[in-house]
Coordinates of C-alpha atoms in Angstrom, one line a residue:
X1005 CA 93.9 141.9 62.9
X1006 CA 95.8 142.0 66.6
X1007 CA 92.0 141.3 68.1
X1008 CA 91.5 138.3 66.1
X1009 CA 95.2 137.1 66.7
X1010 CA 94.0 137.7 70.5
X1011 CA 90.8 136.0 70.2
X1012 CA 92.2 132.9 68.3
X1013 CA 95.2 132.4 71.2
X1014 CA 92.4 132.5 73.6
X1015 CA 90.8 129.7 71.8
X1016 CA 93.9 127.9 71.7
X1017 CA 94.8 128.0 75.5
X1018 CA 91.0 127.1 76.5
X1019 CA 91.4 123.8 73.6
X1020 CA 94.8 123.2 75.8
X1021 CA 93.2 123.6 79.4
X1022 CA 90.4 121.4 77.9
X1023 CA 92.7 118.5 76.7
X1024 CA 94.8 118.9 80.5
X1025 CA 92.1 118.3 82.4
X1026 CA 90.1 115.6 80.5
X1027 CA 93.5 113.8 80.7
X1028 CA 94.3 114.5 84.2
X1029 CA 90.6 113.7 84.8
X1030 CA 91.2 109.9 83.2
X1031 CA 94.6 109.7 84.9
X1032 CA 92.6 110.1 88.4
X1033 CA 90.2 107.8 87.1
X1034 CA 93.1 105.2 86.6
X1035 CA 94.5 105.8 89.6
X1036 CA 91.2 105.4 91.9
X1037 CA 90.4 102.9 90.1
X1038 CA 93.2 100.7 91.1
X1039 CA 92.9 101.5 94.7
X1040 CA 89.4 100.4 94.6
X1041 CA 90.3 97.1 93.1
X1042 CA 92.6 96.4 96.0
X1043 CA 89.4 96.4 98.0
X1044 CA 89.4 97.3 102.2
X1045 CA 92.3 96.3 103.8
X1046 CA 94.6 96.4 106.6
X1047 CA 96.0 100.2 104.7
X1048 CA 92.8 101.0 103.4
X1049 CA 89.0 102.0 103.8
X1050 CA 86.4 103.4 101.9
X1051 CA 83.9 106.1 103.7
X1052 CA 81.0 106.9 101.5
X1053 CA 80.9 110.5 103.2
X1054 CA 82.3 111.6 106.8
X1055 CA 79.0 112.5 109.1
X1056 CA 80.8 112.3 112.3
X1057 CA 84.6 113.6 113.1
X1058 CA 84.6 111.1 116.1
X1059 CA 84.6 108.4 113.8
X1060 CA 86.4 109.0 111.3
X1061 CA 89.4 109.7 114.1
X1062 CA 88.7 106.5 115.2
X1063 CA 89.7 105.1 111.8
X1064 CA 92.8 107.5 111.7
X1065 CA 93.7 106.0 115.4
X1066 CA 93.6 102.6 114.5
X1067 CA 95.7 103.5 111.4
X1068 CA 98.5 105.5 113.4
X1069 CA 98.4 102.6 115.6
X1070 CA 99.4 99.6 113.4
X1071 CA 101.0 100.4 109.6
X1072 CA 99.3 103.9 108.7
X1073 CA 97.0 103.7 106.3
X1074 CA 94.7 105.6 104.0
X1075 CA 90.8 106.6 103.6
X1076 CA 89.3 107.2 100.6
X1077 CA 86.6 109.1 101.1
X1078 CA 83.7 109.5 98.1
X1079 CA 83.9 105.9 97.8
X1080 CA 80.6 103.5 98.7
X1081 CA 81.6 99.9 100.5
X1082 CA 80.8 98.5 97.0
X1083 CA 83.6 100.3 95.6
X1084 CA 81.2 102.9 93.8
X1085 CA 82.5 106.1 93.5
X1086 CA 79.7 108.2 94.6
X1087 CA 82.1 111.9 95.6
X1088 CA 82.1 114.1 98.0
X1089 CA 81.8 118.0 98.7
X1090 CA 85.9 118.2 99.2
X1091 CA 86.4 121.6 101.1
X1092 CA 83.6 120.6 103.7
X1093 CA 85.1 116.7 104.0
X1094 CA 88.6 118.2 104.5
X1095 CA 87.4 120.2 107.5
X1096 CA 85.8 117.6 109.3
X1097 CA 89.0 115.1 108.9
X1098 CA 91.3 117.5 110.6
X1099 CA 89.1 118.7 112.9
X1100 CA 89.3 114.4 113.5
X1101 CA 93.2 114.4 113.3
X1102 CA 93.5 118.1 115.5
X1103 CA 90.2 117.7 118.0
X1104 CA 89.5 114.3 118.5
X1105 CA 92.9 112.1 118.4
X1106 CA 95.4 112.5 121.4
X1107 CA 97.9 113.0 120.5
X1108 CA 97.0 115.0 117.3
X1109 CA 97.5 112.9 113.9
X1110 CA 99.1 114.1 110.8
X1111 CA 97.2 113.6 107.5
X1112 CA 98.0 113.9 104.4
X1113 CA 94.9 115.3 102.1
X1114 CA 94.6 115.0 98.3
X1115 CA 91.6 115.3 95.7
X1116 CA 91.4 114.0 92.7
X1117 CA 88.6 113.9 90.1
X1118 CA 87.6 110.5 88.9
X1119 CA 84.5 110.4 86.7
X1120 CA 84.1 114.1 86.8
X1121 CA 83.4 113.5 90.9
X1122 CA 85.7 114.3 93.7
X1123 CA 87.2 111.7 95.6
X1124 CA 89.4 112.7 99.1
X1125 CA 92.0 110.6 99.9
X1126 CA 93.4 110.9 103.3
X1127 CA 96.6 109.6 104.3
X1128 CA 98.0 108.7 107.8
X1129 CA 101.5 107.3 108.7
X1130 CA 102.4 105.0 111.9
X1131 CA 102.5 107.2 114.8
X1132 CA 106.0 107.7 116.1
X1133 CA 104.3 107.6 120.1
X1134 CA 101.5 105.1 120.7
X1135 CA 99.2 105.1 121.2
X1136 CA 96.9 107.5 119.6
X1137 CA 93.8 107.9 121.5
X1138 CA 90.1 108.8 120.6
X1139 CA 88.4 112.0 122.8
X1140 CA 85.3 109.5 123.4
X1141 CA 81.7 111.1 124.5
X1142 CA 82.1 111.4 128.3
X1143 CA 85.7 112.5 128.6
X1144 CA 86.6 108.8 127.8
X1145 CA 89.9 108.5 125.6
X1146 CA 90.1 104.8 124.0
X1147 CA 92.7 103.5 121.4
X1148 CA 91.9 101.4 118.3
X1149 CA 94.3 99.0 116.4
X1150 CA 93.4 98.2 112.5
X1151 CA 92.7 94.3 111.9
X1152 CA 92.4 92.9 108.4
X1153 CA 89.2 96.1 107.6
X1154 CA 88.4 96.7 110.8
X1155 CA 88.8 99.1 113.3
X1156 CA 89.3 96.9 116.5
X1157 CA 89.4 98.8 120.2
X1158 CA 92.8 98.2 121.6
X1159 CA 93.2 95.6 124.5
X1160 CA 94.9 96.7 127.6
X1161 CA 97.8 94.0 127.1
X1162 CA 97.9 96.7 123.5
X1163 CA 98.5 99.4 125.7
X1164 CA 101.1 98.1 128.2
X1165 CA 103.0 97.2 124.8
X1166 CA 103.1 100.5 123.6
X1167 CA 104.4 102.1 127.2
X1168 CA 107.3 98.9 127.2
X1169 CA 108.6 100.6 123.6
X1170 CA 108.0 104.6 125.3
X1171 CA 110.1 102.6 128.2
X1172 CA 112.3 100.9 126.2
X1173 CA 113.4 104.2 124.3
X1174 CA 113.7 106.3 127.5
X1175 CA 116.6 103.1 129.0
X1176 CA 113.4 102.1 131.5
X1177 CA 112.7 98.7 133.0
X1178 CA 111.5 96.9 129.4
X1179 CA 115.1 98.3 128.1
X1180 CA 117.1 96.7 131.3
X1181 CA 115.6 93.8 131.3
X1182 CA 116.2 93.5 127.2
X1183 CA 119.8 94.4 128.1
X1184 CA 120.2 91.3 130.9
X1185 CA 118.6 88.9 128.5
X1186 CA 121.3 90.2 125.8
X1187 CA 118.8 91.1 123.3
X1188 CA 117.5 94.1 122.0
X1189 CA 113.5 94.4 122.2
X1190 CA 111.8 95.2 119.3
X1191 CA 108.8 97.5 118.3
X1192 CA 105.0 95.9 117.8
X1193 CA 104.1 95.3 114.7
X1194 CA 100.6 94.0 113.7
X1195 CA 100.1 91.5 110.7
X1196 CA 96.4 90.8 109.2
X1197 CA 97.3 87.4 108.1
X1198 CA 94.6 85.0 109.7
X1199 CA 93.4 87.9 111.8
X1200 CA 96.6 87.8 114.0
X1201 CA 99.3 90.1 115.3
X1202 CA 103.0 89.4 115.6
X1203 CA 106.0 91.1 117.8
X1204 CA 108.3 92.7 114.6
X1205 CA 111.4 90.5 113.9
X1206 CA 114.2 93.7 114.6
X1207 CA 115.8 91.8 117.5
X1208 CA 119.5 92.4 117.5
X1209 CA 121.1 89.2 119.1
X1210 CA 124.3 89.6 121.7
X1211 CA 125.7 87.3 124.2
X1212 CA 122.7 85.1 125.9
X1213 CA 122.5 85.1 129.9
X1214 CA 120.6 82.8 132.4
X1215 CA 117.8 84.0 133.2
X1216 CA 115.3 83.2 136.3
X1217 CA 111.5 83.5 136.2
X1218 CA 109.7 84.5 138.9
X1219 CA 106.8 81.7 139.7
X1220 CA 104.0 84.3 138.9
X1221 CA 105.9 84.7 135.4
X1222 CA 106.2 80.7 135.2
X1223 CA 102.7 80.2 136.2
X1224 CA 101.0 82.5 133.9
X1225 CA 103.9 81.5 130.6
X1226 CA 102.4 77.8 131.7
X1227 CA 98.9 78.6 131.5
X1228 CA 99.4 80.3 128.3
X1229 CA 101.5 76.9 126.6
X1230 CA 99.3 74.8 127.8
X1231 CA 96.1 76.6 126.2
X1232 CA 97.9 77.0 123.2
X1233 CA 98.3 73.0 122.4
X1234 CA 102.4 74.1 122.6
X1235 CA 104.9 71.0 122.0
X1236 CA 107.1 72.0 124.0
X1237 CA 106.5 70.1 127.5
X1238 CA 109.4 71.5 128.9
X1239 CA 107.8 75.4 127.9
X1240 CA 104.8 74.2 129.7
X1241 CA 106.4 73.0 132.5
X1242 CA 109.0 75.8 133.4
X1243 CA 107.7 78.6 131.0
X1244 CA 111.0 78.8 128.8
X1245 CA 110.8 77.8 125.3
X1246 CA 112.4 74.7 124.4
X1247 CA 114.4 75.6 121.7
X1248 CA 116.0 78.7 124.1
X1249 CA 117.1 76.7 126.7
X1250 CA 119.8 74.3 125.3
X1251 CA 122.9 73.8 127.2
X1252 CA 124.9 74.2 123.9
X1253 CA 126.8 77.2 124.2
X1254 CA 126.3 77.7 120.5
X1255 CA 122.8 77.4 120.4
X1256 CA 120.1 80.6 120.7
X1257 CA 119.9 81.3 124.5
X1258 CA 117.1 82.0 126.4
X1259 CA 114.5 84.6 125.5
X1260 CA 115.5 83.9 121.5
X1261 CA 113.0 85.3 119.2
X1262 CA 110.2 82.0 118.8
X1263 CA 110.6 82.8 115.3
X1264 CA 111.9 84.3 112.4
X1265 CA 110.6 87.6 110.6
X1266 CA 109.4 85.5 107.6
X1267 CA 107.9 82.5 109.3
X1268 CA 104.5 82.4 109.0
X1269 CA 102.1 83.2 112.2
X1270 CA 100.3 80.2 113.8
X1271 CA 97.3 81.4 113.4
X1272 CA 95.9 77.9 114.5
X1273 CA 96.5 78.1 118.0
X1274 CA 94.0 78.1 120.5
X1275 CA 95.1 80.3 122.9
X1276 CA 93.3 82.2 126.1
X1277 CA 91.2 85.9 125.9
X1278 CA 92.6 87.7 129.3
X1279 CA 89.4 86.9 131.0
X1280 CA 90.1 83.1 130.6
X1281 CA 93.6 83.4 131.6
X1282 CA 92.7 85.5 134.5
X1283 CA 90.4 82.7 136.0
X1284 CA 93.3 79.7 135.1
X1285 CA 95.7 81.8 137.5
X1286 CA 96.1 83.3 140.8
X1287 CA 97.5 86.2 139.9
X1288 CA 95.8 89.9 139.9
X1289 CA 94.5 91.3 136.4
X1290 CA 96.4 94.5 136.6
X1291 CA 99.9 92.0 137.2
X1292 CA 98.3 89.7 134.8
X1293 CA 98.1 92.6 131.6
X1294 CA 101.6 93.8 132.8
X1295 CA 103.5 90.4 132.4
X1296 CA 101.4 89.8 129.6
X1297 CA 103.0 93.1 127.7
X1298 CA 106.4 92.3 128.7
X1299 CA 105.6 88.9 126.7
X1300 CA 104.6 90.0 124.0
X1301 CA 107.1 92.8 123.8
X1302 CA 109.4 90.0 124.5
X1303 CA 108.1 87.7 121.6
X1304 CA 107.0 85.2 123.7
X1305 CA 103.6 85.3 123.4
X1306 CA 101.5 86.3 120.6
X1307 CA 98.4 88.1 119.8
X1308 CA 95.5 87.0 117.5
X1309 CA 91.6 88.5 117.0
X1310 CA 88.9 86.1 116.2
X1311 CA 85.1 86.3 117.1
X1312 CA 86.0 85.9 120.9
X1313 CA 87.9 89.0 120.6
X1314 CA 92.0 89.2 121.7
X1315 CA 93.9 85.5 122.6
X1316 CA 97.4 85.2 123.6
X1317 CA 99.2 82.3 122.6
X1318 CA 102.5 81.1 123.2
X1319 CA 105.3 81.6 120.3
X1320 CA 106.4 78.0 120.0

């Protein structure tokens, strides 16, 4: 009697097990589901299987580097979930996150089990310090910044931004110079709207000051207006914006943000790749990518990624 009482608990507990996981099973189905109807994005690729650490660290790079992201791994570009063997996939995205990104990347692992297949989701945050570099073949270390679904290589304007915010944070020259203009400089942010990039909106406004360009800032702020189609004659002319320079004391001083956090980007503008604007002035490259970082850390200039690769633009 006590066996069968046994043997019929048993059955009951494996019925139970049974029902759990053919529920949990169509809850992950759900779930994956939904993120595959969202498509690649800006927060999101699909990697059918991971063959090479190398690249999948260049994914988690450009990921760390603009608004985190996630990888869903067992997943086909058409959105077919194909899965994965998850113990050996795990292994060869932290040996991406711990080997091949400097410095190392935190991810965020999690299987689930749609279809009766295992699908790996990885999951990466912004990186706190930018940028997050790739160990390339050769000894080479390169950074990569995520553009609508694409992992794009970093520019070296990209760069100089990132070392004006480590700057900025340690009181350095980007953080004095924020202070004379009396405004506060804000962190990069990267939008995927029409492919273009935009300097975050965080600025925290004090008293405006005078302030005096040098005439290789002028030249190159010219160079960049007039390539962008700007309005502003008087931005071509002296390099200041036009709506920063009034004389009213109540109006936004020089250096004001060329626009609000919700205005939308002008993604129409022409604009210059660094090569162009390089030729246009007669300024050296390295001084060239320096200024232009300040710029854009600045907000004065803008970033956008077409076919020709990286343009800068002014922020009318």
């Amino acid at each position: 009697m006590r066996r069968s009482r046994i043997y019929a608990e048993a059955v009951a507990k494996k019925e139970e097990n049974g029902k759990f996981a053919a529920m949990k099973q169509r809850d992950d189905t759900s779930f994956i589901r939904s993120l595959i109807a969202e498509g690649e994005h800006v927060r999101q690729d699909f990697k059918f299987e991971v063959s090479d650490s190398r690249k999948i660290a260049r994914s988690l790079s450009a990921f760390a580097n603009t608004e985190g992201g996630r990888l869903l791994i067992g997943v086909k570009d058409n959105g077919r979930i194909a899965g994965v063997r998850s113990e050996e996939e795990m292994y060869m995205v932290e040996a991406a996150a711990k080997v091949y990104c400097d410095p190392e990347v935190e991810v965020e692992m999690r299987v689930y089990r749609p279809e009766g297949r295992s699908v790996l989701i990885a999951s990466v945050e912004p990186a706190p310090r930018k940028p997050v570099m790739v160990k390339e073949e050769g000894g080479r270390k390169l950074a990569y910044v995520r553009i609508a679904d694409e992992n794009i290589l970093a520019s070296p304007v990209h760069i100089g931004v990132w070392r004006c915010e480590a700057d900025n944070g340690r009181g350095g020259s980007a953080g004095r110079m924020s202070q004379s203009l009396g405004y506060g400089v804000p962190g990069s942010v990267y939008e995927t709207s029409g492919s273009g990039h935009r300097v975050s909106d965080s600025w925290s406004r004090q008293d405006p000051v005078s302030v005096t360009f040098t005439e290789q800032e002028r030249e190159l702020l010219a160079v960049i207006a007039a390539a962008s189609g700007s309005t502003s004659r008087q931005f071509a002319q002296s390099g200041l914006p036009a709506a920063c320079s009034s004389s009213d004391a109540s109006a936004p001083g020089p250096f004001c943000p060329a626009f609000s956090g919700s205005a939308a980007l002008p993604v129409s503008s022409s604009g210059l790749t660094l090569s162009q604007i390089c030729r246009r002035v007669t300024i050296p490259r390295r001084r060239v990518i320096h200024l232009l970082s300040l710029f854009v850390h600045w907000g004065l200039v803008g970033i956008r990624h077409d076919s020709r690769g990286f343009l800068y633009y002014a922020n009318d």
